[in-house]
């Protein structure tokens, strides 16, 4: 009887792990965005004002950032560097980056 209970608990535990892992990584995750932003900060400086020609992303609305990145990705917005960078991002990463940069103060 005890053995059956232990098996049941183990099964429930495994199920919970299987269900939580994918849902946790879904949606706009600011921490994930912060992790991904290391690459962006080489050009889009995080706290100080970005250098000439490179717009700061801080505090811009999420929909603005998402659509800018999607436009670079589908090449309807021109910039060779950003097209290459956005081309490698999937929609989860784009959402996470937008959530992160948008949450920063200007
Ligand atoms: C090698 C330098 C460089 C890197 C690295 C870089 N960017 Fe950019 N980014 C630029 C430049 C330059 C522009 C302005 C291009 C233009 O005029 O359209 C730009 C524009 C943008 C814009 C549009 C901003 C606006 O106000 O319209 C977004 C959004 C953006 N980048 C996001 C990112 C993200 C997210 C990353 C990291 C994954 C990143 N960039 C990495 C150079 C860079």
mmCIF file with all atom_site columns, N, CA, C and O in Angstrom, residues 12 14 21 23 25-26 42 51-52 57 59 65 67 99 103:
data_model
loop_
_atom_site.group_PDB
_atom_site.id
_atom_site.type_symbol
_atom_site.label_atom_id
_atom_site.label_alt_id
_atom_site.label_comp_id
_atom_site.label_asym_id
_atom_site.label_entity_id
_atom_site.label_seq_id
_atom_site.pdbx_PDB_ins_code
_atom_site.Cartn_x
_atom_site.Cartn_y
_atom_site.Cartn_z
_atom_site.occupancy
_atom_site.B_iso_or_equiv
_atom_site.pdbx_formal_charge
_atom_site.auth_seq_id
_atom_site.auth_comp_id
_atom_site.auth_asym_id
_atom_site.auth_atom_id
_atom_site.pdbx_PDB_model_num
ATOM 1  N N  . UNK A 1 12  ? 2.689  12.137 -9.703  1.00 0.00 ? 12  UNK A N  1
ATOM 2  C CA . UNK A 1 12  ? 2.156  13.496 -9.629  1.00 0.00 ? 12  UNK A CA 1
ATOM 3  C C  . UNK A 1 12  ? 3.299  14.507 -9.746  1.00 0.00 ? 12  UNK A C  1
ATOM 4  O O  . UNK A 1 12  ? 3.209  15.502 -10.475 1.00 0.00 ? 12  UNK A O  1
ATOM 5  N N  . UNK A 1 14  ? 6.230  14.170 -11.200 1.00 0.00 ? 14  UNK A N  1
ATOM 6  C CA . UNK A 1 14  ? 6.730  14.210 -12.580 1.00 0.00 ? 14  UNK A CA 1
ATOM 7  C C  . UNK A 1 14  ? 5.763  15.004 -13.459 1.00 0.00 ? 14  UNK A C  1
ATOM 8  O O  . UNK A 1 14  ? 6.174  15.839 -14.272 1.00 0.00 ? 14  UNK A O  1
ATOM 9  N N  . UNK A 1 21  ? 7.335  23.373 -16.573 1.00 0.00 ? 21  UNK A N  1
ATOM 10 C CA . UNK A 1 21  ? 8.504  23.840 -17.328 1.00 0.00 ? 21  UNK A CA 1
ATOM 11 C C  . UNK A 1 21  ? 8.107  24.643 -18.563 1.00 0.00 ? 21  UNK A C  1
ATOM 12 O O  . UNK A 1 21  ? 8.526  25.789 -18.697 1.00 0.00 ? 21  UNK A O  1
ATOM 13 N N  . UNK A 1 23  ? 5.230  26.141 -19.378 1.00 0.00 ? 23  UNK A N  1
ATOM 14 C CA . UNK A 1 23  ? 4.421  27.335 -19.129 1.00 0.00 ? 23  UNK A CA 1
ATOM 15 C C  . UNK A 1 23  ? 5.280  28.442 -18.521 1.00 0.00 ? 23  UNK A C  1
ATOM 16 O O  . UNK A 1 23  ? 5.030  29.614 -18.755 1.00 0.00 ? 23  UNK A O  1
ATOM 17 N N  . UNK A 1 25  ? 8.301  29.192 -19.281 1.00 0.00 ? 25  UNK A N  1
ATOM 18 C CA . UNK A 1 25  ? 9.113  29.863 -20.293 1.00 0.00 ? 25  UNK A CA 1
ATOM 19 C C  . UNK A 1 25  ? 8.239  30.582 -21.319 1.00 0.00 ? 25  UNK A C  1
ATOM 20 O O  . UNK A 1 25  ? 8.732  31.246 -22.201 1.00 0.00 ? 25  UNK A O  1
ATOM 21 N N  . UNK A 1 26  ? 6.930  30.467 -21.198 1.00 0.00 ? 26  UNK A N  1
ATOM 22 C CA . UNK A 1 26  ? 6.055  31.139 -22.142 1.00 0.00 ? 26  UNK A CA 1
ATOM 23 C C  . UNK A 1 26  ? 5.767  32.568 -21.696 1.00 0.00 ? 26  UNK A C  1
ATOM 24 O O  . UNK A 1 26  ? 5.892  32.899 -20.542 1.00 0.00 ? 26  UNK A O  1
ATOM 25 N N  . UNK A 1 42  ? 25.755 46.262 -26.077 1.00 0.00 ? 42  UNK A N  1
ATOM 26 C CA . UNK A 1 42  ? 26.987 46.699 -26.725 1.00 0.00 ? 42  UNK A CA 1
ATOM 27 C C  . UNK A 1 42  ? 26.708 47.960 -27.533 1.00 0.00 ? 42  UNK A C  1
ATOM 28 O O  . UNK A 1 42  ? 27.562 48.834 -27.634 1.00 0.00 ? 42  UNK A O  1
ATOM 29 N N  . UNK A 1 51  ? 24.870 56.164 -27.856 1.00 0.00 ? 51  UNK A N  1
ATOM 30 C CA . UNK A 1 51  ? 25.688 57.016 -28.711 1.00 0.00 ? 51  UNK A CA 1
ATOM 31 C C  . UNK A 1 51  ? 24.919 57.520 -29.919 1.00 0.00 ? 51  UNK A C  1
ATOM 32 O O  . UNK A 1 51  ? 23.823 57.062 -30.205 1.00 0.00 ? 51  UNK A O  1
ATOM 33 N N  . UNK A 1 52  ? 25.505 58.441 -30.641 1.00 0.00 ? 52  UNK A N  1
ATOM 34 C CA . UNK A 1 52  ? 24.853 59.044 -31.798 1.00 0.00 ? 52  UNK A CA 1
ATOM 35 C C  . UNK A 1 52  ? 24.414 57.979 -32.794 1.00 0.00 ? 52  UNK A C  1
ATOM 36 O O  . UNK A 1 52  ? 25.155 57.078 -33.106 1.00 0.00 ? 52  UNK A O  1
ATOM 37 N N  . UNK A 1 57  ? 16.552 52.079 -26.150 1.00 0.00 ? 57  UNK A N  1
ATOM 38 C CA . UNK A 1 57  ? 15.332 51.270 -26.133 1.00 0.00 ? 57  UNK A CA 1
ATOM 39 C C  . UNK A 1 57  ? 14.589 51.426 -24.821 1.00 0.00 ? 57  UNK A C  1
ATOM 40 O O  . UNK A 1 57  ? 13.441 51.014 -24.685 1.00 0.00 ? 57  UNK A O  1
ATOM 41 N N  . UNK A 1 59  ? 12.383 52.196 -21.805 1.00 0.00 ? 59  UNK A N  1
ATOM 42 C CA . UNK A 1 59  ? 11.103 52.838 -21.546 1.00 0.00 ? 59  UNK A CA 1
ATOM 43 C C  . UNK A 1 59  ? 10.200 52.940 -22.765 1.00 0.00 ? 59  UNK A C  1
ATOM 44 O O  . UNK A 1 59  ? 9.117  53.514 -22.676 1.00 0.00 ? 59  UNK A O  1
ATOM 45 N N  . UNK A 1 65  ? 8.479  48.166 -29.522 1.00 0.00 ? 65  UNK A N  1
ATOM 46 C CA . UNK A 1 65  ? 9.705  47.377 -29.607 1.00 0.00 ? 65  UNK A CA 1
ATOM 47 C C  . UNK A 1 65  ? 9.466  46.063 -30.349 1.00 0.00 ? 65  UNK A C  1
ATOM 48 O O  . UNK A 1 65  ? 10.267 45.658 -31.193 1.00 0.00 ? 65  UNK A O  1
ATOM 49 N N  . UNK A 1 67  ? 7.140  45.404 -32.602 1.00 0.00 ? 67  UNK A N  1
ATOM 50 C CA . UNK A 1 67  ? 6.917  45.559 -34.046 1.00 0.00 ? 67  UNK A CA 1
ATOM 51 C C  . UNK A 1 67  ? 8.199  45.995 -34.742 1.00 0.00 ? 67  UNK A C  1
ATOM 52 O O  . UNK A 1 67  ? 8.458  45.588 -35.870 1.00 0.00 ? 67  UNK A O  1
ATOM 53 N N  . UNK A 1 99  ? 9.698  43.329 -23.182 1.00 0.00 ? 99  UNK A N  1
ATOM 54 C CA . UNK A 1 99  ? 9.223  43.498 -21.801 1.00 0.00 ? 99  UNK A CA 1
ATOM 55 C C  . UNK A 1 99  ? 10.335 44.069 -20.934 1.00 0.00 ? 99  UNK A C  1
ATOM 56 O O  . UNK A 1 99  ? 10.098 44.948 -20.095 1.00 0.00 ? 99  UNK A O  1
ATOM 57 N N  . UNK A 1 103 ? 10.548 48.073 -19.456 1.00 0.00 ? 103 UNK A N  1
ATOM 58 C CA . UNK A 1 103 ? 10.439 48.240 -18.011 1.00 0.00 ? 103 UNK A CA 1
ATOM 59 C C  . UNK A 1 103 ? 11.522 49.156 -17.465 1.00 0.00 ? 103 UNK A C  1
ATOM 60 O O  . UNK A 1 103 ? 11.466 49.565 -16.307 1.00 0.00 ? 103 UNK A O  1
#
